[in-house]
Amino acid sequence: MAGPAPGRRLRLRPLAALALLLALAPGLPAARAGQAPRPAERGPPVRLFTEEELARYGGEEEDQPIYMAVKGVVFDVTSGKEFYGRGAPYNALTGKDSTRGVAKMSLDPADLTHDTVSQTGLTAEELQSLDDVFTTVYKAKYPIVGYTARRILNEDGSPNLDFKPEDQPHFDIKDEF
Ligand code: HEM
């Protein structure tokens, strides 16, 4: 009586194959019953952008989406093509983190940087303006597609434990690496 009868084993095989298929098939709810769903099943995955990656989305290509970051949050500003597309007035802000420029309402190339500290720090007024534009323009109008690597990682590459994702309740740092 060691093991099931041969006939029974044969009948189980297709079932086992089905179970395996279900377990491997992404997006089938039954496949992951009892497990926390992964972000991909709850909406588009959130991306981590290096400077080089973000630079590919500066609106040069007609059919590419246009991205820009403010405070390390990468927004898809494609729907604002009249502001951000090629030849449009704010195109210079795209394909990079333009936090300083947005805070100062400046398109000076020296201000088109994430760095709000090393030239001169921002005034209280500029910081307030940055937060206002961040909330009332970017977060209100444009989908968040990810974060800059700089926002999530420390200089030494370790995860920044202070990172709090905006409007990304599903963001799980474990899933992004
Ligand atoms: C002569 C100077 C400027 C004028 C007359 C001007 C005018 C405008 C106008 C009319 C809008 C559109 C508002 C709307 O339709 O919702 C706008 C939006 C905006 N402006 Fe300016 N602007 C000027 C300079 C600047 C500069 C130097 C910056 C530098 C960062 C800037 C950043 C923005 C941003 C980020 C938006 C929001 C765009 C969006 O909705 O995505 N503006 N501006």
mmCIF file of C-alpha atoms and ligand atoms in Angstrom:
data_model
loop_
_atom_site.group_PDB
_atom_site.id
_atom_site.type_symbol
_atom_site.label_atom_id
_atom_site.label_comp_id
_atom_site.label_asym_id
_atom_site.label_seq_id
_atom_site.Cartn_x
_atom_site.Cartn_y
_atom_site.Cartn_z
ATOM 1 C CA MET A 1 0.000 0.000 0.000
ATOM 2 C CA ALA A 2 2.846 2.379 -0.759
ATOM 3 C CA GLY A 3 1.550 5.256 -2.914
ATOM 4 C CA PRO A 4 -1.686 5.578 -4.890
ATOM 5 C CA ALA A 5 -2.873 3.011 -7.385
ATOM 6 C CA PRO A 6 -1.508 3.651 -10.894
ATOM 7 C CA GLY A 7 -4.951 4.508 -12.236
ATOM 8 C CA ARG A 8 -5.470 7.177 -9.577
ATOM 9 C CA ARG A 9 -2.086 8.711 -10.220
ATOM 10 C CA LEU A 10 -2.957 9.076 -13.896
ATOM 11 C CA ARG A 11 -6.189 10.864 -13.097
ATOM 12 C CA LEU A 12 -4.418 13.320 -10.795
ATOM 13 C CA ARG A 13 -1.863 14.378 -13.366
ATOM 14 C CA PRO A 14 -4.077 16.738 -15.407
ATOM 15 C CA LEU A 15 -5.297 18.284 -12.160
ATOM 16 C CA ALA A 16 -1.749 18.884 -10.991
ATOM 17 C CA ALA A 17 -0.932 20.420 -14.368
ATOM 18 C CA LEU A 18 -3.944 22.717 -14.050
ATOM 19 C CA ALA A 19 -2.920 23.751 -10.550
ATOM 20 C CA LEU A 20 0.571 24.511 -11.788
ATOM 21 C CA LEU A 21 -0.815 26.531 -14.690
ATOM 22 C CA LEU A 22 -3.031 28.516 -12.341
ATOM 23 C CA ALA A 23 -0.186 29.144 -9.949
ATOM 24 C CA LEU A 24 2.020 30.433 -12.750
ATOM 25 C CA ALA A 25 -0.614 32.439 -14.633
ATOM 26 C CA PRO A 26 -0.371 36.101 -13.650
ATOM 27 C CA GLY A 27 -3.572 38.029 -13.164
ATOM 28 C CA LEU A 28 -5.785 35.086 -12.340
ATOM 29 C CA PRO A 29 -7.183 35.790 -8.884
ATOM 30 C CA ALA A 30 -7.527 32.090 -8.038
ATOM 31 C CA ALA A 31 -3.842 31.643 -8.685
ATOM 32 C CA ARG A 32 -2.876 33.680 -5.672
ATOM 33 C CA ALA A 33 -5.696 32.980 -3.282
ATOM 34 C CA GLY A 34 -4.544 33.759 0.225
ATOM 35 C CA GLN A 35 -1.558 35.820 -0.936
ATOM 36 C CA ALA A 36 -1.329 39.610 -1.025
ATOM 37 C CA PRO A 37 -1.777 40.642 -4.665
ATOM 38 C CA ARG A 38 1.283 42.062 -6.348
ATOM 39 C CA PRO A 39 1.209 45.659 -7.617
ATOM 40 C CA ALA A 40 1.024 44.584 -11.264
ATOM 41 C CA GLU A 41 -2.430 43.158 -10.556
ATOM 42 C CA ARG A 42 -3.660 46.335 -8.933
ATOM 43 C CA GLY A 43 -2.690 48.816 -11.594
ATOM 44 C CA PRO A 44 0.322 49.737 -13.649
ATOM 45 C CA PRO A 45 3.595 48.986 -11.900
ATOM 46 C CA VAL A 46 5.473 51.890 -10.390
ATOM 47 C CA ARG A 47 8.881 52.467 -11.906
ATOM 48 C CA LEU A 48 12.177 53.606 -10.560
ATOM 49 C CA PHE A 49 13.968 56.044 -12.891
ATOM 50 C CA THR A 50 17.645 56.748 -13.179
ATOM 51 C CA GLU A 51 18.533 60.141 -14.662
ATOM 52 C CA GLU A 52 19.400 58.451 -17.966
ATOM 53 C CA GLU A 53 16.033 56.692 -18.132
ATOM 54 C CA LEU A 54 14.074 59.813 -17.315
ATOM 55 C CA ALA A 55 16.019 61.706 -19.997
ATOM 56 C CA ARG A 56 14.440 59.477 -22.664
ATOM 57 C CA TYR A 57 11.028 61.003 -22.001
ATOM 58 C CA GLY A 58 11.756 64.633 -22.837
ATOM 59 C CA GLY A 59 9.130 64.884 -25.561
ATOM 60 C CA GLU A 60 11.473 64.611 -28.549
ATOM 61 C CA GLU A 61 9.701 61.609 -30.038
ATOM 62 C CA GLU A 62 6.144 62.253 -31.149
ATOM 63 C CA ASP A 63 4.822 58.873 -29.963
ATOM 64 C CA GLN A 64 6.756 58.635 -26.681
ATOM 65 C CA PRO A 65 5.115 59.644 -23.407
ATOM 66 C CA ILE A 66 6.484 62.794 -21.764
ATOM 67 C CA TYR A 67 7.680 62.507 -18.172
ATOM 68 C CA MET A 68 9.099 64.946 -15.676
ATOM 69 C CA ALA A 69 9.826 64.737 -11.975
ATOM 70 C CA VAL A 70 9.061 67.149 -9.177
ATOM 71 C CA LYS A 71 10.375 66.328 -5.715
ATOM 72 C CA GLY A 72 11.493 62.937 -7.000
ATOM 73 C CA VAL A 73 8.012 61.951 -8.147
ATOM 74 C CA VAL A 74 7.821 61.131 -11.854
ATOM 75 C CA PHE A 75 4.647 62.383 -13.552
ATOM 76 C CA ASP A 76 3.316 61.488 -16.971
ATOM 77 C CA VAL A 77 2.627 64.963 -18.383
ATOM 78 C CA THR A 78 1.785 63.743 -21.890
ATOM 79 C CA SER A 79 -1.748 65.119 -21.596
ATOM 80 C CA GLY A 80 -0.201 68.576 -21.118
ATOM 81 C CA LYS A 81 1.566 68.420 -24.492
ATOM 82 C CA GLU A 82 0.692 72.065 -25.153
ATOM 83 C CA PHE A 83 2.939 72.937 -22.163
ATOM 84 C CA TYR A 84 5.550 70.191 -22.323
ATOM 85 C CA GLY A 85 5.796 68.835 -25.875
ATOM 86 C CA ARG A 86 8.625 69.582 -28.269
ATOM 87 C CA GLY A 87 8.743 73.353 -28.894
ATOM 88 C CA ALA A 88 6.208 74.050 -26.120
ATOM 89 C CA PRO A 89 7.028 76.672 -23.451
ATOM 90 C CA TYR A 90 7.855 74.258 -20.608
ATOM 91 C CA ASN A 91 9.529 71.511 -22.617
ATOM 92 C CA ALA A 92 12.801 72.272 -20.820
ATOM 93 C CA LEU A 93 11.285 70.956 -17.574
ATOM 94 C CA THR A 94 10.766 67.453 -19.010
ATOM 95 C CA GLY A 95 12.979 64.379 -19.010
ATOM 96 C CA LYS A 96 14.472 65.339 -15.663
ATOM 97 C CA ASP A 97 13.712 66.318 -12.092
ATOM 98 C CA SER A 98 12.956 70.052 -12.315
ATOM 99 C CA THR A 99 12.125 70.695 -8.672
ATOM 100 C CA ARG A 100 14.246 73.802 -8.327
ATOM 101 C CA GLY A 101 12.879 75.359 -11.532
ATOM 102 C CA VAL A 102 9.286 74.714 -10.478
ATOM 103 C CA ALA A 103 9.931 76.175 -7.015
ATOM 104 C CA LYS A 104 11.471 79.338 -8.478
ATOM 105 C CA MET A 105 9.278 79.447 -11.593
ATOM 106 C CA SER A 106 12.493 79.509 -13.567
ATOM 107 C CA LEU A 107 13.480 77.922 -16.840
ATOM 108 C CA ASP A 108 17.134 78.880 -16.410
ATOM 109 C CA PRO A 109 19.039 75.651 -17.209
ATOM 110 C CA ALA A 110 20.937 75.998 -13.923
ATOM 111 C CA ASP A 111 17.616 75.695 -12.098
ATOM 112 C CA LEU A 112 16.445 72.560 -13.911
ATOM 113 C CA THR A 113 17.652 70.209 -11.220
ATOM 114 C CA HIS A 114 16.453 68.148 -8.282
ATOM 115 C CA ASP A 115 19.032 69.985 -6.199
ATOM 116 C CA THR A 116 17.366 72.636 -4.094
ATOM 117 C CA VAL A 117 20.290 73.118 -1.757
ATOM 118 C CA SER A 118 23.712 73.477 -3.337
ATOM 119 C CA GLN A 119 23.344 76.719 -5.354
ATOM 120 C CA THR A 120 21.359 78.833 -2.924
ATOM 121 C CA GLY A 121 18.732 77.192 -0.779
ATOM 122 C CA LEU A 122 15.096 77.959 -1.538
ATOM 123 C CA THR A 123 13.280 80.720 0.336
ATOM 124 C CA ALA A 124 10.254 79.884 2.466
ATOM 125 C CA GLU A 125 8.115 81.427 -0.253
ATOM 126 C CA GLU A 126 9.664 79.277 -2.974
ATOM 127 C CA LEU A 127 9.223 76.152 -0.866
ATOM 128 C CA GLN A 128 5.577 77.037 -0.341
ATOM 129 C CA SER A 129 5.126 77.700 -4.053
ATOM 130 C CA LEU A 130 6.787 74.350 -4.835
ATOM 131 C CA ASP A 131 4.371 72.521 -2.579
ATOM 132 C CA ASP A 132 1.388 74.393 -4.016
ATOM 133 C CA VAL A 133 2.318 73.623 -7.631
ATOM 134 C CA PHE A 134 3.204 70.053 -6.699
ATOM 135 C CA THR A 135 -0.247 69.508 -5.209
ATOM 136 C CA THR A 136 -2.543 71.669 -7.307
ATOM 137 C CA VAL A 137 -0.913 71.128 -10.706
ATOM 138 C CA TYR A 138 1.120 67.937 -10.831
ATOM 139 C CA LYS A 139 -0.642 65.648 -8.392
ATOM 140 C CA ALA A 140 -4.025 66.987 -9.438
ATOM 141 C CA LYS A 141 -3.533 66.723 -13.200
ATOM 142 C CA TYR A 142 -1.017 64.022 -13.995
ATOM 143 C CA PRO A 143 -0.610 60.318 -13.220
ATOM 144 C CA ILE A 144 2.379 59.296 -11.144
ATOM 145 C CA VAL A 145 4.447 56.722 -13.038
ATOM 146 C CA GLY A 146 7.317 56.282 -10.637
ATOM 147 C CA TYR A 147 10.053 57.832 -8.581
ATOM 148 C CA THR A 148 13.580 58.931 -9.243
ATOM 149 C CA ALA A 149 16.204 56.519 -7.978
ATOM 150 C CA ARG A 150 17.590 59.419 -5.982
ATOM 151 C CA ARG A 151 14.294 59.740 -4.120
ATOM 152 C CA ILE A 152 14.254 56.091 -3.090
ATOM 153 C CA LEU A 153 17.894 55.221 -2.614
ATOM 154 C CA ASN A 154 20.528 56.765 -0.435
ATOM 155 C CA GLU A 155 23.859 57.858 -1.924
ATOM 156 C CA ASP A 156 25.363 54.459 -1.071
ATOM 157 C CA GLY A 157 22.551 52.620 -2.886
ATOM 158 C CA SER A 158 20.789 51.409 0.250
ATOM 159 C CA PRO A 159 16.990 51.934 0.393
ATOM 160 C CA ASN A 160 15.917 55.268 1.863
ATOM 161 C CA LEU A 161 13.811 54.189 4.811
ATOM 162 C CA ASP A 162 12.189 57.637 5.015
ATOM 163 C CA PHE A 163 10.685 57.187 1.573
ATOM 164 C CA LYS A 164 6.909 57.669 1.644
ATOM 165 C CA PRO A 165 5.240 57.162 -1.718
ATOM 166 C CA GLU A 166 2.675 59.759 -2.785
ATOM 167 C CA ASP A 167 -0.638 58.409 -4.002
ATOM 168 C CA GLN A 168 0.885 54.999 -4.409
ATOM 169 C CA PRO A 169 -0.677 52.971 -1.628
ATOM 170 C CA HIS A 170 0.279 49.834 -3.542
ATOM 171 C CA PHE A 171 3.893 50.753 -3.871
ATOM 172 C CA ASP A 172 6.012 48.174 -2.170
ATOM 173 C CA ILE A 173 9.723 48.813 -2.247
ATOM 174 C CA LYS A 174 10.362 45.047 -2.176
ATOM 175 C CA ASP A 175 8.631 44.673 -5.534
ATOM 176 C CA GLU A 176 10.664 47.354 -7.244
ATOM 177 C CA PHE A 177 14.064 45.776 -6.950
HETATM 178 C C1 HEM B 1 6.010 85.262 -18.869
HETATM 179 C C2 HEM B 1 5.997 84.295 -17.994
HETATM 180 C C3 HEM B 1 4.894 83.271 -17.882
HETATM 181 C C4 HEM B 1 3.588 83.317 -18.233
HETATM 182 C C5 HEM B 1 2.820 84.462 -18.874
HETATM 183 C C6 HEM B 1 3.022 82.045 -17.860
HETATM 184 C C7 HEM B 1 1.698 81.684 -18.067
HETATM 185 C C8 HEM B 1 1.169 80.482 -17.779
HETATM 186 C C9 HEM B 1 -0.144 80.046 -18.123
HETATM 187 C C10 HEM B 1 -1.188 80.891 -18.857
HETATM 188 C C11 HEM B 1 -0.300 78.787 -17.657
HETATM 189 C C12 HEM B 1 -1.511 77.889 -17.896
HETATM 190 C C13 HEM B 1 -2.431 77.781 -16.809
HETATM 191 C C14 HEM B 1 -3.491 76.762 -17.223
HETATM 192 O O1 HEM B 1 -3.995 76.828 -18.340
HETATM 193 O O2 HEM B 1 -3.783 75.870 -16.428
HETATM 194 C C15 HEM B 1 0.916 78.402 -17.010
HETATM 195 C C16 HEM B 1 1.135 77.199 -16.411
HETATM 196 C C17 HEM B 1 2.350 76.818 -15.870
HETATM 197 N N1 HEM B 1 3.483 77.565 -15.812
HETATM 198 FE FE1 HEM B 1 3.743 79.423 -16.556
HETATM 199 N N2 HEM B 1 3.965 81.269 -17.323
HETATM 200 C C18 HEM B 1 5.134 81.978 -17.319
HETATM 201 C C19 HEM B 1 6.350 81.560 -16.880
HETATM 202 C C20 HEM B 1 6.609 80.361 -16.312
HETATM 203 C C21 HEM B 1 7.927 79.910 -15.914
HETATM 204 C C22 HEM B 1 9.226 80.698 -16.037
HETATM 205 C C23 HEM B 1 7.767 78.690 -15.396
HETATM 206 C C24 HEM B 1 8.921 77.863 -14.876
HETATM 207 C C25 HEM B 1 8.832 76.723 -14.299
HETATM 208 C C26 HEM B 1 6.361 78.330 -15.466
HETATM 209 C C27 HEM B 1 5.789 77.155 -15.049
HETATM 210 C C28 HEM B 1 4.470 76.818 -15.241
HETATM 211 C C29 HEM B 1 3.940 75.533 -14.885
HETATM 212 C C30 HEM B 1 4.683 74.386 -14.235
HETATM 213 C C31 HEM B 1 2.603 75.530 -15.277
HETATM 214 C C32 HEM B 1 1.608 74.400 -15.131
HETATM 215 C C33 HEM B 1 1.512 73.658 -16.410
HETATM 216 C C34 HEM B 1 0.593 72.463 -16.271
HETATM 217 O O3 HEM B 1 -0.606 72.663 -16.011
HETATM 218 O O4 HEM B 1 1.077 71.345 -16.402
HETATM 219 N N3 HEM B 1 5.688 79.382 -16.031
HETATM 220 N N4 HEM B 1 1.804 79.437 -17.099
#
